[in-house]
Short mmCIF file of C-alpha atoms and ligand atoms in Angstrom, two decimals:
data_model
loop_
_atom_site.label_atom_id
_atom_site.label_comp_id
_atom_site.label_asym_id
_atom_site.label_seq_id
_atom_site.Cartn_x
_atom_site.Cartn_y
_atom_site.Cartn_z
CA UNK A 1 91.22 115.88 89.59
CA UNK A 2 91.96 118.53 92.15
CA UNK A 3 91.04 118.42 95.83
CA UNK A 4 88.71 120.93 97.46
CA UNK A 5 90.71 123.89 98.81
CA UNK A 6 92.06 123.50 102.35
CA UNK A 7 94.41 125.17 104.78
CA UNK A 8 97.77 123.49 105.06
CA UNK A 9 99.75 123.08 108.26
CA UNK A 10 103.06 121.27 108.49
CA UNK A 11 103.73 119.76 111.89
CA UNK A 12 107.30 119.89 113.13
CA UNK A 13 106.75 117.70 116.20
CA UNK A 14 104.28 115.12 117.49
CA UNK A 15 103.30 117.58 120.21
CA UNK A 16 102.53 120.28 117.67
CA UNK A 17 100.55 117.86 115.49
CA UNK A 18 98.41 116.99 118.50
CA UNK A 19 97.82 120.61 119.42
CA UNK A 20 96.85 121.39 115.81
CA UNK A 21 94.38 118.49 115.97
CA UNK A 22 92.99 119.82 119.25
CA UNK A 23 92.67 123.28 117.75
CA UNK A 24 90.91 122.29 114.53
CA UNK A 25 88.85 119.33 115.73
CA UNK A 26 86.87 117.35 113.15
CA UNK A 27 87.63 119.90 110.41
CA UNK A 28 91.20 118.61 110.28
CA UNK A 29 92.84 115.50 108.85
CA UNK A 30 96.35 114.23 109.39
CA UNK A 31 98.33 113.39 106.27
CA UNK A 32 101.28 111.00 106.48
CA UNK A 33 102.29 109.69 103.03
CA UNK A 34 99.02 110.85 101.53
CA UNK A 35 98.69 107.69 99.45
CA UNK A 36 95.26 106.81 100.76
CA UNK A 37 94.09 110.28 101.72
CA UNK A 38 95.07 112.24 98.60
CA UNK A 39 93.28 109.91 96.16
CA UNK A 40 90.14 110.31 98.32
CA UNK A 41 90.56 114.08 98.32
CA UNK A 42 91.06 114.12 94.56
CA UNK A 43 87.83 112.19 94.10
CA UNK A 44 86.32 114.61 96.63
CA UNK A 45 85.27 111.74 98.84
CA UNK A 46 87.22 113.55 101.56
CA UNK A 47 87.33 117.32 101.95
CA UNK A 48 89.10 118.33 105.16
CA UNK A 49 89.17 122.08 105.81
CA UNK A 50 92.61 121.76 107.38
CA UNK A 51 95.31 119.33 106.33
CA UNK A 52 97.97 118.66 108.94
CA UNK A 53 101.05 117.26 107.23
CA UNK A 54 102.90 114.92 109.59
CA UNK A 55 105.00 113.46 106.75
CA UNK A 56 108.20 115.06 108.04
CA UNK A 57 108.10 113.85 111.63
CA UNK A 58 111.46 112.08 111.57
CA UNK A 59 111.01 111.39 115.28
CA UNK A 60 108.30 108.85 114.35
CA UNK A 61 110.32 107.08 111.68
CA UNK A 62 112.20 104.15 113.25
CA UNK A 63 112.37 100.44 113.91
CA UNK A 64 113.51 99.65 117.46
CA UNK A 65 114.32 96.49 119.33
CA UNK A 66 112.47 96.71 122.63
CA UNK A 67 113.27 93.35 124.18
CA UNK A 68 110.26 91.09 123.68
CA UNK A 69 108.80 93.42 121.08
CA UNK A 70 109.68 95.38 117.99
CA UNK A 71 108.52 99.00 117.87
CA UNK A 72 107.93 100.63 114.49
CA UNK A 73 107.28 104.38 114.34
CA UNK A 74 104.02 105.37 112.62
CA UNK A 75 105.82 107.47 110.00
CA UNK A 76 108.12 104.65 108.88
CA UNK A 77 107.64 104.25 105.15
CA UNK A 78 106.75 100.90 103.57
CA UNK A 79 110.09 100.79 101.70
CA UNK A 80 111.93 101.13 105.02
CA UNK A 81 109.88 98.45 106.79
CA UNK A 82 110.26 96.03 103.91
CA UNK A 83 114.09 96.38 103.84
CA UNK A 84 114.69 96.53 107.58
CA UNK A 85 116.83 93.67 108.94
CA UNK A 86 115.08 93.55 112.33
CA UNK A 87 111.66 93.39 110.68
CA UNK A 88 112.83 90.68 108.30
CA UNK A 89 114.38 88.53 111.02
CA UNK A 90 111.84 89.06 113.83
CA UNK A 91 108.49 89.53 112.07
CA UNK A 92 109.14 88.23 108.55
CA UNK A 93 105.41 88.12 107.78
CA UNK A 94 105.21 91.92 108.05
CA UNK A 95 108.14 92.39 105.66
CA UNK A 96 106.51 90.01 103.18
CA UNK A 97 103.11 91.74 103.38
CA UNK A 98 104.70 95.18 103.06
CA UNK A 99 106.63 94.18 99.95
CA UNK A 100 103.24 93.35 98.36
CA UNK A 101 101.78 96.83 98.90
CA UNK A 102 101.11 98.64 95.63
CA UNK A 103 104.30 99.34 93.70
CA UNK A 104 107.74 100.83 94.53
CA UNK A 105 106.48 104.39 94.05
CA UNK A 106 103.68 103.80 96.56
CA UNK A 107 106.07 102.13 99.00
CA UNK A 108 108.43 105.13 98.84
CA UNK A 109 105.68 107.42 100.18
CA UNK A 110 103.13 105.38 102.16
CA UNK A 111 103.67 104.75 105.88
CA UNK A 112 102.83 101.89 108.23
CA UNK A 113 100.89 104.27 110.48
CA UNK A 114 98.82 105.59 107.58
CA UNK A 115 97.99 102.05 106.49
CA UNK A 116 96.77 101.14 109.98
CA UNK A 117 94.96 104.43 110.70
CA UNK A 118 93.12 104.26 107.37
CA UNK A 119 91.42 101.05 108.55
CA UNK A 120 90.84 99.69 105.07
CA UNK A 121 89.74 96.01 105.03
CA UNK A 122 91.45 95.70 101.62
CA UNK A 123 94.81 96.78 102.99
CA UNK A 124 97.51 94.13 103.42
CA UNK A 125 99.16 95.40 106.58
CA UNK A 126 96.30 95.25 109.11
CA UNK A 127 95.85 91.53 108.33
CA UNK A 128 99.55 90.91 109.01
CA UNK A 129 99.32 92.92 112.24
CA UNK A 130 96.33 90.85 113.39
CA UNK A 131 98.06 87.55 112.56
CA UNK A 132 101.18 88.68 114.46
CA UNK A 133 99.07 89.79 117.46
CA UNK A 134 100.49 93.27 117.36
CA UNK A 135 99.22 96.40 119.03
CA UNK A 136 99.08 100.13 118.41
CA UNK A 137 100.33 102.99 120.53
CA UNK A 138 98.09 106.06 120.44
CA UNK A 139 98.73 109.53 121.84
CA UNK A 140 96.21 112.27 122.54
CA UNK A 141 95.00 114.87 125.02
CA UNK A 142 94.24 112.20 127.62
CA UNK A 143 97.68 110.63 127.31
CA UNK A 144 99.19 107.54 125.73
CA UNK A 145 97.34 104.28 125.43
CA UNK A 146 97.95 100.94 123.75
CA UNK A 147 95.31 98.96 121.85
CA UNK A 148 95.42 95.39 120.56
CA UNK A 149 95.03 95.03 116.80
CA UNK A 150 91.71 93.14 117.24
CA UNK A 151 90.05 96.05 119.01
CA UNK A 152 91.66 98.78 116.88
CA UNK A 153 89.82 98.03 113.62
CA UNK A 154 86.19 98.81 114.37
CA UNK A 155 84.47 99.13 110.98
CA UNK A 156 84.83 100.09 107.32
CA UNK A 157 87.57 102.78 107.31
CA UNK A 158 86.94 103.15 111.02
CA UNK A 159 89.33 102.63 113.88
CA UNK A 160 89.50 103.17 117.61
CA UNK A 161 91.43 106.45 117.03
CA UNK A 162 89.68 109.50 118.43
CA UNK A 163 89.47 112.69 116.37
CA UNK A 164 92.05 114.37 118.57
CA UNK A 165 94.36 111.35 118.72
CA UNK A 166 97.32 110.24 116.68
CA UNK A 167 98.87 106.86 116.03
CA UNK A 168 102.45 106.88 117.28
CA UNK A 169 103.79 103.38 116.99
CA UNK A 170 103.09 99.82 115.92
CA UNK A 171 104.32 97.10 118.31
CA UNK A 172 104.86 93.47 117.43
CA UNK A 173 105.97 90.52 119.54
CA UNK A 174 109.28 89.22 118.16
CA UNK A 175 108.92 85.80 116.55
CA UNK A 176 112.38 84.96 115.21
CA UNK A 177 111.64 81.23 114.80
CA UNK A 178 108.21 81.60 113.25
CA UNK A 179 107.24 80.33 109.82
CA UNK A 180 104.83 82.45 107.83
CA UNK A 181 103.20 83.10 104.50
CA UNK A 182 101.44 86.05 102.95
CA UNK A 183 98.99 84.95 100.26
CA UNK A 184 97.57 87.74 98.12
CA UNK A 185 95.21 87.11 95.23
CA UNK A 186 94.92 89.99 92.79
CA UNK A 187 94.27 90.57 89.13
CA UNK A 188 97.32 92.64 88.24
CA UNK A 189 100.72 92.97 89.90
CA UNK A 190 100.20 96.33 91.62
CA UNK A 191 96.56 95.80 92.57
CA UNK A 192 94.93 95.58 95.93
CA UNK A 193 94.05 92.08 97.11
CA UNK A 194 90.73 90.63 96.02
CA UNK A 195 91.34 88.45 99.07
CA UNK A 196 94.48 87.93 101.12
CA UNK A 197 95.50 85.66 103.96
CA UNK A 198 98.33 86.38 106.38
CA UNK A 199 99.52 83.29 108.26
CA UNK A 200 102.15 82.95 110.95
CA UNK A 201 103.02 79.82 112.94
CA UNK A 202 105.16 79.97 116.05
CA UNK A 203 105.72 77.02 118.38
CA UNK A 204 102.55 75.35 117.17
CA UNK A 205 100.38 78.46 117.72
CA UNK A 206 99.07 79.99 114.54
CA UNK A 207 97.78 83.46 113.71
CA UNK A 208 95.63 84.15 110.65
CA UNK A 209 94.49 87.59 109.45
CA UNK A 210 92.29 88.09 106.40
CA UNK A 211 92.33 90.87 103.80
CA UNK A 212 89.07 92.05 102.23
CA UNK A 213 86.86 89.39 103.84
CA UNK A 214 84.69 91.71 105.92
CA UNK A 215 83.95 95.39 106.46
CA UNK A 216 87.13 95.51 108.56
CA UNK A 217 90.41 93.61 108.72
CA UNK A 218 89.65 90.44 110.72
CA UNK A 219 91.08 87.37 112.39
CA UNK A 220 90.18 83.88 111.18
CA UNK A 221 89.48 82.72 114.72
CA UNK A 222 87.95 79.37 113.71
CA UNK A 223 91.07 78.41 111.76
CA UNK A 224 93.36 79.30 114.66
CA UNK A 225 91.22 77.25 117.07
CA UNK A 226 91.12 74.25 114.75
CA UNK A 227 94.90 74.23 114.37
CA UNK A 228 95.26 74.49 118.14
CA UNK A 229 93.00 71.45 118.46
CA UNK A 230 95.14 69.44 116.08
CA UNK A 231 93.33 69.83 112.74
CA UNK A 232 95.29 69.55 109.51
CA UNK A 233 95.82 72.56 107.26
CA UNK A 234 93.18 71.22 104.85
CA UNK A 235 90.59 70.78 107.63
CA UNK A 236 91.30 74.06 109.38
CA UNK A 237 91.31 76.16 106.22
CA UNK A 238 87.77 74.99 105.42
CA UNK A 239 86.72 77.28 108.29
CA UNK A 240 88.52 80.37 106.93
CA UNK A 241 85.37 82.21 105.82
CA UNK A 242 83.37 81.34 108.93
CA UNK A 243 81.56 84.38 110.29
CA UNK A 244 82.83 86.63 107.47
CA UNK A 245 80.63 89.04 105.53
CA UNK A 246 82.87 89.71 102.53
CA UNK A 247 82.14 92.55 100.11
CA UNK A 248 80.76 91.81 96.63
CA UNK A 249 82.07 93.96 93.82
CA UNK A 250 83.12 93.98 90.18
CA UNK A 251 86.06 91.62 90.93
CA UNK A 252 84.35 88.97 93.01
CA UNK A 253 81.06 88.00 94.64
CA UNK A 254 80.74 86.89 98.25
CA UNK A 255 80.92 83.16 97.54
CA UNK A 256 83.99 83.50 95.38
CA UNK A 257 85.69 85.52 98.12
CA UNK A 258 84.82 82.82 100.67
CA UNK A 259 86.32 80.22 98.33
CA UNK A 260 89.47 82.31 97.94
CA UNK A 261 89.81 82.72 101.71
CA UNK A 262 89.75 78.93 102.14
CA UNK A 263 92.20 78.22 99.34
CA UNK A 264 94.63 81.00 100.28
CA UNK A 265 94.55 80.08 103.96
CA UNK A 266 95.28 76.43 103.13
CA UNK A 267 98.24 77.47 100.98
CA UNK A 268 99.40 79.82 103.72
CA UNK A 269 99.20 77.14 106.41
CA UNK A 270 100.98 74.62 104.20
CA UNK A 271 103.70 77.08 103.30
CA UNK A 272 104.12 77.79 107.01
CA UNK A 273 104.78 74.09 107.57
CA UNK A 274 101.38 73.05 108.94
CA UNK B 1 101.89 129.37 100.18
CA UNK B 2 105.48 129.86 99.05
CA UNK B 3 107.34 126.67 98.10
CA UNK B 4 111.02 126.33 97.29
CA UNK B 5 111.97 123.20 95.40
CA UNK B 6 115.33 122.12 94.07
CA UNK B 7 114.18 120.94 90.70
CA UNK B 8 116.79 119.34 88.45
CA UNK B 9 119.51 120.98 90.53
CA UNK B 10 118.06 124.46 90.30
CA UNK B 11 116.37 126.11 93.27
CA UNK B 12 113.03 127.61 92.28
CA UNK B 13 110.35 129.36 94.34
CA UNK B 14 106.69 129.79 93.54
CA UNK B 15 103.49 130.73 95.26
CA UNK B 16 101.08 127.77 95.16
CA UNK B 17 97.68 126.90 96.49
CA UNK B 18 98.11 124.07 99.05
CA UNK B 19 95.86 121.83 96.94
CA UNK B 20 98.13 122.09 93.88
CA UNK B 21 99.27 118.63 92.82
CA UNK B 22 103.00 118.26 92.33
CA UNK B 23 102.52 117.15 88.72
CA UNK B 24 100.56 120.31 87.91
CA UNK B 25 103.20 122.40 89.63
CA UNK B 26 105.96 120.74 87.58
CA UNK B 27 104.16 121.10 84.27
CA UNK B 28 102.49 124.46 84.69
CA UNK B 29 104.57 126.49 87.12
CA UNK B 30 108.02 125.03 86.64
CA UNK B 31 107.13 124.68 82.91
CA UNK B 32 108.67 121.22 82.61
CA UNK B 33 106.23 119.32 80.43
CA UNK B 34 108.26 116.13 80.05
CA UNK B 35 106.40 114.60 82.98
CA UNK B 36 103.08 113.26 81.70
CA UNK B 37 99.69 112.78 83.30
CA UNK B 38 98.11 109.48 82.33
CA UNK B 39 95.47 108.11 84.68
CA UNK B 40 95.54 110.91 87.27
CA UNK B 41 94.68 108.20 89.81
CA UNK B 42 98.00 106.74 91.00
CA UNK B 43 97.89 103.70 88.72
CA UNK B 44 99.81 104.24 85.49
CA UNK B 45 103.16 105.73 86.55
CA UNK B 46 103.34 108.22 83.63
CA UNK B 47 103.86 111.01 86.17
CA UNK B 48 106.80 109.31 87.94
CA UNK B 49 109.56 111.66 89.09
CA UNK B 50 112.23 111.40 91.79
CA UNK B 51 111.85 112.99 95.19
CA UNK B 52 115.23 112.96 96.93
CA UNK B 53 116.33 110.31 94.45
CA UNK B 54 113.37 107.97 94.93
CA UNK B 55 110.63 107.31 92.38
CA UNK B 56 107.25 108.80 93.30
CA UNK B 57 103.98 109.45 91.47
CA UNK B 58 103.64 113.21 91.20
CA UNK B 59 99.86 113.01 90.68
CA UNK B 60 99.63 111.62 94.21
CA UNK B 61 101.67 114.32 95.92
CA UNK B 62 101.00 117.92 96.73
CA UNK B 63 103.52 120.53 95.65
CA UNK B 64 103.74 121.61 99.30
CA UNK B 65 104.99 118.10 100.20
CA UNK B 66 107.98 118.70 97.93
CA UNK B 67 108.80 122.04 99.57
CA UNK B 68 112.52 122.07 100.40
CA UNK B 69 113.08 118.70 98.71
CA UNK B 70 115.05 117.68 95.64
CA UNK B 71 112.91 116.81 92.65
CA UNK B 72 114.28 115.30 89.45
CA UNK B 73 112.24 115.06 86.27
CA UNK B 74 113.08 113.51 82.91
CA UNK B 75 114.52 116.89 81.81
CA UNK B 76 117.14 116.64 84.54
CA UNK B 77 118.77 113.43 83.33
CA UNK B 78 120.77 114.25 80.21
CA UNK B 79 124.11 116.02 80.42
CA UNK B 80 123.80 118.51 77.56
CA UNK B 81 123.55 116.44 74.39
CA UNK B 82 124.65 113.27 76.18
CA UNK B 83 121.71 111.15 77.20
CA UNK B 84 121.55 109.46 80.60
CA UNK B 85 122.57 105.79 80.21
CA UNK B 86 118.94 104.73 80.81
CA UNK B 87 117.69 107.09 78.08
CA UNK B 88 120.41 105.82 75.76
CA UNK B 89 119.46 102.20 76.46
CA UNK B 90 115.76 102.91 75.81
CA UNK B 91 116.83 104.45 72.49
CA UNK B 92 119.08 101.53 71.54
CA UNK B 93 116.69 98.77 72.62
CA UNK B 94 113.65 100.39 70.97
CA UNK B 95 111.97 100.49 74.37
CA UNK B 96 109.26 102.92 73.28
CA UNK B 97 106.68 103.40 70.59
CA UNK B 98 104.30 106.29 71.24
CA UNK B 99 106.53 107.46 74.10
CA UNK B 100 103.77 108.49 76.46
CA UNK B 101 104.85 106.19 79.29
CA UNK B 102 108.56 106.75 78.64
CA UNK B 103 109.45 109.65 80.97
CA UNK B 104 107.83 107.87 83.92
CA UNK B 105 109.23 104.50 82.87
CA UNK B 106 112.79 105.87 82.66
CA UNK B 107 112.50 107.55 86.07
CA UNK B 108 111.11 104.37 87.66
CA UNK B 109 113.82 102.25 86.03
CA UNK B 110 116.63 104.48 87.32
CA UNK B 111 115.23 104.39 90.86
CA UNK B 112 114.91 100.60 90.60
CA UNK B 113 118.57 100.10 89.63
CA UNK B 114 119.67 102.58 92.32
CA UNK B 115 118.08 100.31 94.89
CA UNK B 116 118.99 97.01 93.26
CA UNK B 117 121.86 97.48 90.79
CA UNK B 118 122.02 93.75 89.97
CA UNK B 119 118.28 93.36 89.37
CA UNK B 120 117.50 90.32 87.22
CA UNK B 121 114.73 90.13 84.65
CA UNK B 122 112.06 89.07 87.12
CA UNK B 123 113.03 91.78 89.61
CA UNK B 124 112.89 94.37 86.84
CA UNK B 125 109.44 93.24 85.73
CA UNK B 126 108.23 93.40 89.33
CA UNK B 127 110.01 96.66 90.04
CA UNK B 128 108.22 98.33 87.13
CA UNK B 129 104.78 97.09 88.20
CA UNK B 130 103.68 100.66 88.90
CA UNK B 131 104.22 101.75 85.28
CA UNK B 132 101.90 100.83 82.45
CA UNK B 133 102.85 100.79 78.78
CA UNK B 134 100.11 100.37 76.21
CA UNK B 135 102.44 99.91 73.23
CA UNK B 136 105.60 97.91 73.70
CA UNK B 137 104.53 94.78 75.52
CA UNK B 138 107.33 95.60 77.99
CA UNK B 139 109.96 93.22 76.50
CA UNK B 140 112.20 95.93 75.13
CA UNK B 141 111.81 98.08 78.21
CA UNK B 142 113.03 95.18 80.34
CA UNK B 143 115.86 94.62 77.85
CA UNK B 144 116.94 98.26 78.15
CA UNK B 145 116.98 98.14 81.95
CA UNK B 146 118.92 94.85 81.90
CA UNK B 147 121.45 96.44 79.55
CA UNK B 148 122.05 99.39 81.89
CA UNK B 149 122.31 97.03 84.86
CA UNK B 150 124.95 94.86 83.22
CA UNK B 151 126.92 97.93 82.06
CA UNK B 152 127.18 99.31 85.60
C1 LIG C 1 98.24 103.04 93.58
C2 LIG C 1 98.13 102.58 95.01
C3 LIG C 1 98.14 101.23 95.28
C4 LIG C 1 98.07 100.77 96.58
N1 LIG C 1 98.08 99.43 96.79
C5 LIG C 1 98.00 98.95 98.05
C6 LIG C 1 98.02 97.56 98.29
O1 LIG C 1 98.14 96.74 97.36
N2 LIG C 1 97.93 97.13 99.58
C7 LIG C 1 97.84 98.01 100.63
O2 LIG C 1 97.78 97.56 101.76
N3 LIG C 1 97.82 99.34 100.43
C8 LIG C 1 97.91 99.84 99.17
N4 LIG C 1 97.88 101.19 98.97
C9 LIG C 1 97.73 102.10 100.12
C10 LIG C 1 99.08 102.46 100.70
O3 LIG C 1 99.56 101.39 101.46
C11 LIG C 1 98.98 103.69 101.60
O4 LIG C 1 100.28 104.18 101.72
C12 LIG C 1 98.49 103.47 103.00
O5 LIG C 1 97.27 102.81 103.03
C13 LIG C 1 98.28 104.80 103.69
O6 LIG C 1 99.49 105.30 104.16
P1 LIG C 1 99.83 106.83 104.03
O7 LIG C 1 101.01 107.07 104.88
O8 LIG C 1 99.93 107.20 102.61
O9 LIG C 1 98.55 107.49 104.75
P2 LIG C 1 97.70 108.79 104.40
O10 LIG C 1 97.08 108.68 103.07
O11 LIG C 1 98.51 110.00 104.67
O12 LIG C 1 96.60 108.69 105.54
C14 LIG C 1 95.58 107.70 105.50
C15 LIG C 1 94.61 107.94 106.66
O13 LIG C 1 95.23 107.69 107.91
C16 LIG C 1 95.27 108.87 108.72
N5 LIG C 1 96.59 108.89 109.34
C17 LIG C 1 97.79 108.76 108.71
N6 LIG C 1 98.79 108.71 109.61
C18 LIG C 1 98.21 108.80 110.83
C19 LIG C 1 98.72 108.79 112.17
N7 LIG C 1 100.02 108.65 112.43
N8 LIG C 1 97.84 108.90 113.20
C20 LIG C 1 96.50 109.02 112.95
N9 LIG C 1 95.96 109.03 111.71
C21 LIG C 1 96.81 108.92 110.67
C22 LIG C 1 94.98 110.01 107.78
O14 LIG C 1 94.35 111.08 108.45
C23 LIG C 1 94.09 109.38 106.75
O15 LIG C 1 92.78 109.33 107.21
C24 LIG C 1 97.96 101.70 97.66
C25 LIG C 1 97.95 103.06 97.40
C26 LIG C 1 98.03 103.52 96.09
C27 LIG C 1 98.03 105.00 95.85
S1 LIG C 2 99.15 109.98 86.20
FE1 LIG C 2 100.09 109.56 88.10
S2 LIG C 2 100.05 107.42 88.18
FE2 LIG C 2 98.94 107.83 86.35
S1 LIG C 3 105.40 103.53 74.44
FE1 LIG C 3 103.33 104.00 74.22
S2 LIG C 3 102.60 103.70 76.24
FE2 LIG C 3 104.60 102.98 76.38
#
């Protein structure tokens, strides 16, 4: 399978990437690791006329301690996030979720920014970001802005990113004393989640993000509320599928996905000490 | 577009279309046919090579992404007639039958031990999750990787 022909541009700075985007408009696509985009292009489900390769922007590959928050550059690869000491000690849930992405080959190439910008409800990382109450830093012609995870994911493969904008950084509040659990149910080791549940508990407050339970990555608000109001893990997890419209496909129907969301969320809460 | 790739230690330059997949470049332009195409959809690992020493699936990369980078394929492992220790272990442990998955499996296994030289059986099984083998049932592959790990 070979993609439709395109013009290739390799960006050497964030600034240049943004000006290439401005120049080519909706004809262009950014490529980071290419591990979501290239498969789509090979199947010809995507056919950008111009491909802007941002994969070499070293300036956006970092994990930084910024006081209350951790800042992770958009081009930081999964293998770097998963092994990073700051990530492991401050936002352990993200390290755990990242280590579950695909296989080592995928984690050597795919980036945290690509995983967020792709906006796939089946992706593991957006659910972890939602649970951790993280946010995203976006740059574009009208300047930098920061968006909360909940408002970033707007629909199936759709995000708040404008066509001329670029994701720069992922920011996460540091939670060194949190307990957490990433529950992923899949058929084979390297597969995507049929359903996943990302749970973090910090000083009695819990965050729960769900994988593949709606057209976009979502928060299990009812579970979080129930825990806040003193419910047990068993009681709260019963509400995990509330308000969700999960997909139905060859792996699972809607009811089975709802069942999985409840079971996985209960396990996640229990493993997090609730 | 002109790409220059250091492939198995040798610097080579070719003119490629930007849409050329790295695996096609390796097999057809660099004429190194040891790297196989299995699924062509990022799942089976038959096309695994190293980019700057790290395992990657060459069916899910463009040749232009490897421009200026170091690529190692299965052909780049042996030193003359002397097999790489991982190739030798696959041979000794009978870690292949038809051999189709083997080039990718060997490349993935070397990258795995580079990152975790003391990998135990479970870590090896997990670390090779991106490589499918339809013949061996994996036991002897895991045995071969364990043998190289304990020899290091
Ligand atoms: C075999 C396989 C298995 C996988 N399994 C899993 C899994 O189990 N769980 C999981 O979560 N993921 C999985 N993935 C997806 C993987 O995590 C991807 O790496 C990730 O989703 C996309 O990252 P990327 O850097 O490759 O992005 P790309 O493919 O380069 O880009 C994806 C999209 O985001 C846009 N984009 C990228 N970077 C930016 C940016 N900085 N600013 C704005 N837009 C940007 C691109 O234009 C494109 O639309 C798998 C992928 C493969 C090939
Ligand atoms: S051919 Fe590349 S992963 Fe199967
Ligand atoms: S030896 Fe035949 S596929 Fe592995």
